[in-house]
Coordinates of C-alpha atoms and ligand atoms in Angstrom, one line a residue:
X1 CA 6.2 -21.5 5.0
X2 CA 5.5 -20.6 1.4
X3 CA 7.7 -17.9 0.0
X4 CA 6.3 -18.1 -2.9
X5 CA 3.0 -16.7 -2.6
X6 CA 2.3 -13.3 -4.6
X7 CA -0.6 -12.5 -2.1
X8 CA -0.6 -9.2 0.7
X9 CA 2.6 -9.8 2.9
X10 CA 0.3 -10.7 5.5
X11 CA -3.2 -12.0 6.2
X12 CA -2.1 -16.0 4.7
X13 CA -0.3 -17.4 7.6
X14 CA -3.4 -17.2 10.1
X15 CA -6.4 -16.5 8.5
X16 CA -7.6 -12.2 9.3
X17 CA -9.5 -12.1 12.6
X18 CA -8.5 -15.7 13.4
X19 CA -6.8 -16.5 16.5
X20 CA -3.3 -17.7 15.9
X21 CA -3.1 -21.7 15.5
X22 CA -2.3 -23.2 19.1
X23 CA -2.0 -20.1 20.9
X24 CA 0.8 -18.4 18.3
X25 CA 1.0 -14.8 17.7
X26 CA -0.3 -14.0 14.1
X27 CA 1.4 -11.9 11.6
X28 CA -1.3 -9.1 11.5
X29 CA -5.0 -9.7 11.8
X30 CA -7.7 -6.7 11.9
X31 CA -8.7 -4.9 15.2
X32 CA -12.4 -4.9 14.9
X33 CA -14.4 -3.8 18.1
X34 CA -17.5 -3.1 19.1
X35 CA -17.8 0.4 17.2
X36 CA -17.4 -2.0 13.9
X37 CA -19.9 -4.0 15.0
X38 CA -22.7 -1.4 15.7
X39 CA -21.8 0.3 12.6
X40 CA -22.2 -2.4 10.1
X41 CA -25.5 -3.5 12.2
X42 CA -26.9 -0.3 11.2
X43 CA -26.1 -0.7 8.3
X44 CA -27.3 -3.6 7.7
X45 CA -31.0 -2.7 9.2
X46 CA -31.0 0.7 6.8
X47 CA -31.6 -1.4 4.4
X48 CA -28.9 -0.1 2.2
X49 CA -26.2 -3.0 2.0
X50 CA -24.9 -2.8 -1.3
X51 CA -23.7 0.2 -3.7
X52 CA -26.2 3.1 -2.5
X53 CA -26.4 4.3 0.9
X54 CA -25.4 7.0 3.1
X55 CA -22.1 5.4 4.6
X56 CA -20.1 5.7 1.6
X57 CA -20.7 9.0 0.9
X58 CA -20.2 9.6 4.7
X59 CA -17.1 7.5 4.5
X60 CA -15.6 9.3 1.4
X61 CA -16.0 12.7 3.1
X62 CA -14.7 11.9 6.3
X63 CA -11.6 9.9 4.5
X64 CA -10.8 13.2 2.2
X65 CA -10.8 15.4 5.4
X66 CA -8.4 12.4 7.4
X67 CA -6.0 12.6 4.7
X68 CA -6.6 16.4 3.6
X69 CA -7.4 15.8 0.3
X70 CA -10.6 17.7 -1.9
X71 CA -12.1 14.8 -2.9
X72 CA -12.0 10.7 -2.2
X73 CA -14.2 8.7 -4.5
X74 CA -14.7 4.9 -2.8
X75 CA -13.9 1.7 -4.9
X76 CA -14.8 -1.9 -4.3
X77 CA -10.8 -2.5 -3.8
X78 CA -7.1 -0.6 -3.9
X79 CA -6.4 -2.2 -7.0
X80 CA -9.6 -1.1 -8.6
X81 CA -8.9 2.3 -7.6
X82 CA -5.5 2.5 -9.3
X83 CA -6.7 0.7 -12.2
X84 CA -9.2 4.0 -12.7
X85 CA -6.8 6.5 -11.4
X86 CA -4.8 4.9 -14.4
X87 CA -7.4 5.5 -17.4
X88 CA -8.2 8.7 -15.9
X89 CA -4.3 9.5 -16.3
X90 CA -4.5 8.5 -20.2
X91 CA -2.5 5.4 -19.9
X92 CA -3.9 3.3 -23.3
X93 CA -2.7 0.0 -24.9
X94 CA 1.1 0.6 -25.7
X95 CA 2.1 2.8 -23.4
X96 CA 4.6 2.8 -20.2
X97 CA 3.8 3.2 -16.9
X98 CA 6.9 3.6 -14.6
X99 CA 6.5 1.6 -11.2
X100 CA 8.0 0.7 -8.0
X101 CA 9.9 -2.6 -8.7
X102 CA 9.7 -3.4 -5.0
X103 CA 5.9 -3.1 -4.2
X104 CA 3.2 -6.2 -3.5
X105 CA 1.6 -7.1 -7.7
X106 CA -1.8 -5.2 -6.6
X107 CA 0.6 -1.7 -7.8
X108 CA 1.0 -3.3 -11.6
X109 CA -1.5 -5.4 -12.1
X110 CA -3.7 -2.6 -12.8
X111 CA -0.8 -1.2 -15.3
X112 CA -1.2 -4.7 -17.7
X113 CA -5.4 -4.5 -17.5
X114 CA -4.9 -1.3 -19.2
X115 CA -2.1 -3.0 -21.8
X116 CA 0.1 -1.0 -21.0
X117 CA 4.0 -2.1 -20.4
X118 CA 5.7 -1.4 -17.0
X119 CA 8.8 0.3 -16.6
X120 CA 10.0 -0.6 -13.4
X121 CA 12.4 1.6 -11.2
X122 CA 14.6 -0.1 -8.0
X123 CA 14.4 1.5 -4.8
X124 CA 16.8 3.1 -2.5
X125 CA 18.1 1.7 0.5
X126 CA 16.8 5.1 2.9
X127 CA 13.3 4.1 2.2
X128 CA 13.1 1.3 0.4
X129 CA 10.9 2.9 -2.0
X130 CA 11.0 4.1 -5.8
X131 CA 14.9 5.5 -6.3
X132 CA 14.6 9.3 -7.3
X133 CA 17.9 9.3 -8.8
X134 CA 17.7 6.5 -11.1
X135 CA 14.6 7.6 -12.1
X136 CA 15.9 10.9 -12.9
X137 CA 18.6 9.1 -14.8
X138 CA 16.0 7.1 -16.8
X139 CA 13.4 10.2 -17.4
X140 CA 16.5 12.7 -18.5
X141 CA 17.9 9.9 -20.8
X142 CA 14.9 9.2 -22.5
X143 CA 14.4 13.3 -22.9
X144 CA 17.9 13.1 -24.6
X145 CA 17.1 10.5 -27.1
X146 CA 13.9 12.0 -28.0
X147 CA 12.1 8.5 -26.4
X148 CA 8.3 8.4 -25.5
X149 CA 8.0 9.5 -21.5
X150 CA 6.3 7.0 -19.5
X151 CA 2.5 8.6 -19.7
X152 CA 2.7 8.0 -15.3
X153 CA 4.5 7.9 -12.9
X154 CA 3.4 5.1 -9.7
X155 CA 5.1 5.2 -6.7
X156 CA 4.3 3.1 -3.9
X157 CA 4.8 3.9 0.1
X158 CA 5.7 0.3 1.0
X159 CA 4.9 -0.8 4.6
X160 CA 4.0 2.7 5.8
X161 CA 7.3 4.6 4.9
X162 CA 6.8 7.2 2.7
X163 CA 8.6 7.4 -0.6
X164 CA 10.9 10.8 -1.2
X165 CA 8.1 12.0 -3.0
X166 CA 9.1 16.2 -2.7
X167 CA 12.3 15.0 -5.3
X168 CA 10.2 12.2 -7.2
X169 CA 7.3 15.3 -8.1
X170 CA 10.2 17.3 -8.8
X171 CA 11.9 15.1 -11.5
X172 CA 8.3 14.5 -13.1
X173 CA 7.0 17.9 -13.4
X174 CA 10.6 18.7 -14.6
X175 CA 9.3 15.8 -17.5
X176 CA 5.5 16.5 -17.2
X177 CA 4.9 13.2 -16.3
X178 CA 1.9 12.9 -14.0
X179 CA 2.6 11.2 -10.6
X180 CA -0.2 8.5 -9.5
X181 CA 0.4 7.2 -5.4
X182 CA 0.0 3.9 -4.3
X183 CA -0.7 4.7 -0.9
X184 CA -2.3 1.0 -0.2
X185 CA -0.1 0.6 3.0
X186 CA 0.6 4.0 4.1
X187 CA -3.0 5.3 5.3
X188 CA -1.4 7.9 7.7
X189 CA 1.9 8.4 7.0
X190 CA 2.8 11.7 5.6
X191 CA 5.5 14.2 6.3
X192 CA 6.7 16.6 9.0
X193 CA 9.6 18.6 7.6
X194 CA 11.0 19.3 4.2
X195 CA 8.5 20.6 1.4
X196 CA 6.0 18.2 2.0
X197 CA 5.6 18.8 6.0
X198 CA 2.0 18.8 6.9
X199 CA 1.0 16.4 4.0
X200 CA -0.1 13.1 4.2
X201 CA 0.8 10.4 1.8
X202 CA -1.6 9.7 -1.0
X203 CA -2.3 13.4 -1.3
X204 CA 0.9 14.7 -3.0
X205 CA 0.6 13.3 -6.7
X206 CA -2.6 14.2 -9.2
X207 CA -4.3 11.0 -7.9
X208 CA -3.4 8.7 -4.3
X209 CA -5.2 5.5 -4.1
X210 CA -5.6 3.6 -0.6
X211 CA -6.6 -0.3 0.3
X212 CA -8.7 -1.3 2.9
X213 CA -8.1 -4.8 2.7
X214 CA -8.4 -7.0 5.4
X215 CA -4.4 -6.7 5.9
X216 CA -4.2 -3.0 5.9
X217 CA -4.2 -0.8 8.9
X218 CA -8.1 0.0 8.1
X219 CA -10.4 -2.5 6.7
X220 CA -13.8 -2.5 5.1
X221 CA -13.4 -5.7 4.9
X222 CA -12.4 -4.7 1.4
X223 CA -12.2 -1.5 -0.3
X224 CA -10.0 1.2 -1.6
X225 CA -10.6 4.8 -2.2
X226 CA -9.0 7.1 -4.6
X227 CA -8.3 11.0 -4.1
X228 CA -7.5 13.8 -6.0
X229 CA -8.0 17.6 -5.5
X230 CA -9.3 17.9 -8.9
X231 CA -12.7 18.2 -9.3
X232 CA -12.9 16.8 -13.2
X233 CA -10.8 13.8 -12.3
X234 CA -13.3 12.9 -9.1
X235 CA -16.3 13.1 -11.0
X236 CA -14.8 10.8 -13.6
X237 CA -13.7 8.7 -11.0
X238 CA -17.0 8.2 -9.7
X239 CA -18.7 8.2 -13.2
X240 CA -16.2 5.0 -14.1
X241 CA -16.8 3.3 -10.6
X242 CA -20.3 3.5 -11.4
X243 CA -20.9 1.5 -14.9
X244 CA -20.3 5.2 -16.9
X245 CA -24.0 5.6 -16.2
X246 CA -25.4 8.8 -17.2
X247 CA -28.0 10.2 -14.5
X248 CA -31.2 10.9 -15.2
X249 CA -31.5 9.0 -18.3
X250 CA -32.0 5.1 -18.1
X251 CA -29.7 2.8 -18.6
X252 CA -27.4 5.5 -20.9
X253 CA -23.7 4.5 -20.7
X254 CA -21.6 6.9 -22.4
X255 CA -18.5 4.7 -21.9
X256 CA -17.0 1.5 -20.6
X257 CA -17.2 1.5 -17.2
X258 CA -17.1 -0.3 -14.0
X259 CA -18.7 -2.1 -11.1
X260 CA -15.8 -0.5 -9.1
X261 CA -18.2 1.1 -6.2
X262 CA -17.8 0.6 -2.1
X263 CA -20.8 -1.3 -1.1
X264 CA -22.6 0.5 2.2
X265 CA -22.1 -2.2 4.2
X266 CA -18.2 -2.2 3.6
X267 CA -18.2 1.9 3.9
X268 CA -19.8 1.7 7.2
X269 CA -17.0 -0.7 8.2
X270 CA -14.6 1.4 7.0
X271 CA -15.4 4.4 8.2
X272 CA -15.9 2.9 11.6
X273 CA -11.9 1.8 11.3
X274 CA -11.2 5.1 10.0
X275 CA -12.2 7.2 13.2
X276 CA -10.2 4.3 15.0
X277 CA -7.0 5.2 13.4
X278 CA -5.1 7.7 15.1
X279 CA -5.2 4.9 17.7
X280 CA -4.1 2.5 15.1
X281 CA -1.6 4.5 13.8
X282 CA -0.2 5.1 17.7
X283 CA -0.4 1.0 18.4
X284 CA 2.0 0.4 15.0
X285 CA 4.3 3.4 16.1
X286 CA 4.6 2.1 19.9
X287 CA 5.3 -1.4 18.4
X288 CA 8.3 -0.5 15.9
X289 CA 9.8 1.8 18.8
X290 CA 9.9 -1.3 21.0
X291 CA 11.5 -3.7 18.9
X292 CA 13.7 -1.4 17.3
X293 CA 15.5 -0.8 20.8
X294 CA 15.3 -4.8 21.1
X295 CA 16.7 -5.4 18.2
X296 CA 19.1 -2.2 18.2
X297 CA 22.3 -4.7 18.9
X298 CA 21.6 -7.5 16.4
X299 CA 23.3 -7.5 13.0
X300 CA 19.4 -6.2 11.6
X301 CA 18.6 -3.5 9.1
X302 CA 16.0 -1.9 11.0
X303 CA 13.0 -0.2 9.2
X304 CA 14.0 3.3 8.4
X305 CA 13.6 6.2 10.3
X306 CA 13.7 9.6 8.7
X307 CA 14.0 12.6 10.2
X308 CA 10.7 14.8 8.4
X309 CA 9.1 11.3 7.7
X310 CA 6.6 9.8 9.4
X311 CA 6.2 6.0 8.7
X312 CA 3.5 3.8 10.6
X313 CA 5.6 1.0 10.4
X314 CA 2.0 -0.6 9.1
X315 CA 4.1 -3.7 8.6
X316 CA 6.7 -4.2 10.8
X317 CA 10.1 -5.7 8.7
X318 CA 13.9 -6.2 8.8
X319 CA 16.6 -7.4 6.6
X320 CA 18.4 -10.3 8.2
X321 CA 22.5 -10.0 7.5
X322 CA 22.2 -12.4 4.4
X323 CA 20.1 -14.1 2.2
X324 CA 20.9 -17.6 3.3
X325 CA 19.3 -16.5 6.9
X326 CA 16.1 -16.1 5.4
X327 CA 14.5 -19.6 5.1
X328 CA 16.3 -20.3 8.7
X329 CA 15.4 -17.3 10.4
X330 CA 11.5 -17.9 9.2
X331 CA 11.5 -22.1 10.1
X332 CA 13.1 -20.5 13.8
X333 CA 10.1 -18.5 14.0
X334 CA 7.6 -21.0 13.1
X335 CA 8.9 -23.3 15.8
X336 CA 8.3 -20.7 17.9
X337 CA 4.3 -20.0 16.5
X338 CA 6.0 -16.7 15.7
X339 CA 4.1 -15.6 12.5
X340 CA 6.5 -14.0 10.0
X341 CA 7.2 -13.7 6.5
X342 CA 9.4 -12.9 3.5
X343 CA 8.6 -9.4 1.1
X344 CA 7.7 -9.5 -1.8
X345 CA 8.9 -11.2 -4.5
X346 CA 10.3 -7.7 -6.9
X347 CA 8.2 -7.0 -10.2
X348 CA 10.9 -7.9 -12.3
X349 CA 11.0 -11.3 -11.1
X350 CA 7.2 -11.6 -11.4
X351 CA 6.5 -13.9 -14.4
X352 CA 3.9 -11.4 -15.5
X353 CA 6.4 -8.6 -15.6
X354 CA 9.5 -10.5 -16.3
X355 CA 10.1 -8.5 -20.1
X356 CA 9.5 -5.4 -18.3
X357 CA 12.0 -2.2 -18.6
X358 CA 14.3 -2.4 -15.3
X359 CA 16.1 -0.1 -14.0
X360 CA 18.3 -1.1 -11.2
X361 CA 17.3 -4.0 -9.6
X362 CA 19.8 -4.8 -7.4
X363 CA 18.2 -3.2 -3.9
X364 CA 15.1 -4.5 -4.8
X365 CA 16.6 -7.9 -5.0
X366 CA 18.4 -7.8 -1.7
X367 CA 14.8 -6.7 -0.2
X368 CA 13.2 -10.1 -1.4
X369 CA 15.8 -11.9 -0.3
X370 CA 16.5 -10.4 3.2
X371 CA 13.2 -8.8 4.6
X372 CA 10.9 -10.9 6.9
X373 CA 7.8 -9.2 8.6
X374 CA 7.3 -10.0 12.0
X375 CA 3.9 -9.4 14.0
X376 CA 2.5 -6.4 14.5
X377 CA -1.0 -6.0 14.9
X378 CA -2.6 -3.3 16.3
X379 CA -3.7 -5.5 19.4
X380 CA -0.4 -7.1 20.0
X381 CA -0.5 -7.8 24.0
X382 CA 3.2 -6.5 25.4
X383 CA 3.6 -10.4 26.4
X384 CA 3.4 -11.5 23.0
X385 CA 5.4 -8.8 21.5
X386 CA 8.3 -10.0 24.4
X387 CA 7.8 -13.3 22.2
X388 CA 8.3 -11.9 19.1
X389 CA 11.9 -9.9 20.7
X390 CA 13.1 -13.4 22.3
X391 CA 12.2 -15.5 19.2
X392 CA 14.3 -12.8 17.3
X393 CA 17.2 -12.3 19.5
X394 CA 17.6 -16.1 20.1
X395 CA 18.0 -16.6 16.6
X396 CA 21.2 -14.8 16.9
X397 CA 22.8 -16.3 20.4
Ligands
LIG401 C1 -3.0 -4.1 -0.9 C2 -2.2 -3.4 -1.9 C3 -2.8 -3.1 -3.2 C4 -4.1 -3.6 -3.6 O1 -5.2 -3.3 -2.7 P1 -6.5 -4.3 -2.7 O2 -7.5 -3.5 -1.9 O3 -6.0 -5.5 -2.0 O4 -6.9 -4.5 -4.1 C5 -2.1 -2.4 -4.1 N1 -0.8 -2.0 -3.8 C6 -0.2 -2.3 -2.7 C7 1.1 -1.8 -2.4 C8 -0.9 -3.0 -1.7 O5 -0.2 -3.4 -0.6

């Protein structure tokens, strides 16, 4: 299996919504029923496929109410939605954005269409996500030698664990940095204790941006949607999605926009998913409790679990006990039809961000070259997740 790919962590081994090749089980492909199906026919025979129709409004309410934020503008992909989220932030040619250095390339592409140079911050081991200390560290520094602040701050909730966001907002409103979320894989993770308890990822910085690619744990088939509770920053939002075409008047652009929109067809998929995902959410969970008390005795790093966090475990993935396991443990699993597959490859070691700023590096480093995903689709029968446990535990016996 190709490690190098820079794609999703899943979706390439099987094609999405294909069975497994030769009876295997697949990574992750999408749980699409027959509520998917009657919602995109109607779609379909409304007449309204493509950027106008009532779905995506429909969809945008209902996904701010999910997620309890004011407003949820939807975008034609997750990375189109950050891209916006980061002009409506102010980031302009020349400037910084600080990023997750362990996130899939979707997080910074977005920073370098903007010309704008990355600054990219390790994680910590609890969560594997964006390490408030050394960003701290980095911010205060910079305050000390009178540097430019990054004009953002992006963190990322990798594979469904949230990021300790309460001491992240913390730090940057102690630096009035804005905080943007990259809540692409952590549609309905959020927190139940701390300051934070109640909230849902996505909805704790000035703008959250989700993907409903065909890998995440709701698809439109493509899609992404960006929120905010502020009402300026939505309309923009939907004004830039939308060519920056001023209403009422034809064909008046007052800017450079873009064809960012949600189609109807892909809304009324989505939002289809998205009344399906309590259950989704419940079918990830279910999954990460049973293999964490399979694997429990194996020399694993198991995916966190933190007390006040709710993860969905949207990507089920362990660190092996050293890198040298990894291309092994992956060719073991592929003998058994087992899909499963490395992290990503860190930003810094991206060739597009290779002259970035890092900070740390180290954890994100041992990520890459430890973590393998294992299946964990929503529809996983128990008899194929008892494949997945034996092909794991015979590895090590
Ligand atoms: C999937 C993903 C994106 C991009 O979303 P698309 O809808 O595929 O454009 C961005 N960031 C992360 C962390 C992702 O996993």
């Amino acid at each position: 299996m190709s490690q190098a790919g820079s794609g999703p962590a899943t979706g390439e081994t099987h094609a999405p919504g294909a069975p497994a090749p030769q009876g295997g089980v697949p990574l992750a492909v999408p749980d699409i029923g027959p509520l998917e199906r009657a919602a995109v026919i109607e779609a379909l025979d409304s007449g309204f496929v493509s950027s106008v129709g009532p779905a995506v409004t429909e969809f945008e309410q209902e996904f701010a109410r999910t997620v309890g934020s004011t407003y949820a503008v939807a975008c034609s992909s997750g990375t189109a939605a950050i891209h916006v989220a980061l002009r409506l932030l102010g980031v302009e040619p020349g400037d910084e954005v600080a990023c997750s250095d362990f996130t899939f390339v979707g997080s910074s592409n977005p920073i370098a269409y903007q010309g704008a140079r990355t600054l990219l911050i390790d994680s910590e081991t609890d969560t594997w996500n964006l390490d408030p200390a050394l960003l701290r560290q980095e911010l205060a520094r910079r305050a000390a030698s009178g540097e430019a602040q990054p004009r953002c701050v992006e963190i990322v909730h990798v594979l469904g664990q949230p990021a300790q966001a309460a001491e992240i907002l913390e730090i940057c409103a102690e630096f009035s940095v804005p905080v943007l979320e990259d809540a692409a894989e952590s549609l309905g993770a959020g927190w139940s204790a701390g300051p934070l308890a109640g909230r849902q990822t996505g909805t704790v910085g000035t703008i959250g941006c989700f993907s409903f690619n065909g890998n995440k744990i709701a698809t439109s088939g493509g899609g992404g949607m960006l929120v905010t509770d502020d009402a300026e920053l939505a309309r923009r939002a939907k004004h830039l999605t939308t060519q920056a075409k001023v209403p009422d008047v034809g064909y008046l652009h007052d800017e450079v926009g873009y064809n960012y929109r949600l189609t109807n067809l892909a809304a009324a998929l989505g939002l289809a998913q998205l009344r399906r995902l309590p259950e989704f959410v419940a079918a990830k969970q279910a999954i990460a409790a049973r293999y964490d008390a399979a694997f429990a005795d194996l020399p694993l790093t198991l995916p966190p679990r933190i007390e006040g966090m709710d993860a969905t475990y949207w990507l089920y993935s362990v660190l092996l006990p050293s890198p040298a396991d990894r291309a092994p443990f992956l060719a073991h699993l592929e003998e058994r039809k087992i899909g499963g597959r490395a992290l990503w490859r860190p930003l810094h070691a991206q060739p597009p961000f290779a002259d970035s700023t890092l900070v740390g590096g180290e954890v994100s480093t041992r990520l890459f070259d430890t973590g393998v995903s294992l299946p964990c689709s929503t529809q996983l029968s128990e008899a194929d997740q008892a494949r997945v446990i034996d092909a794991v535990v015979s590895y090590f016996s």
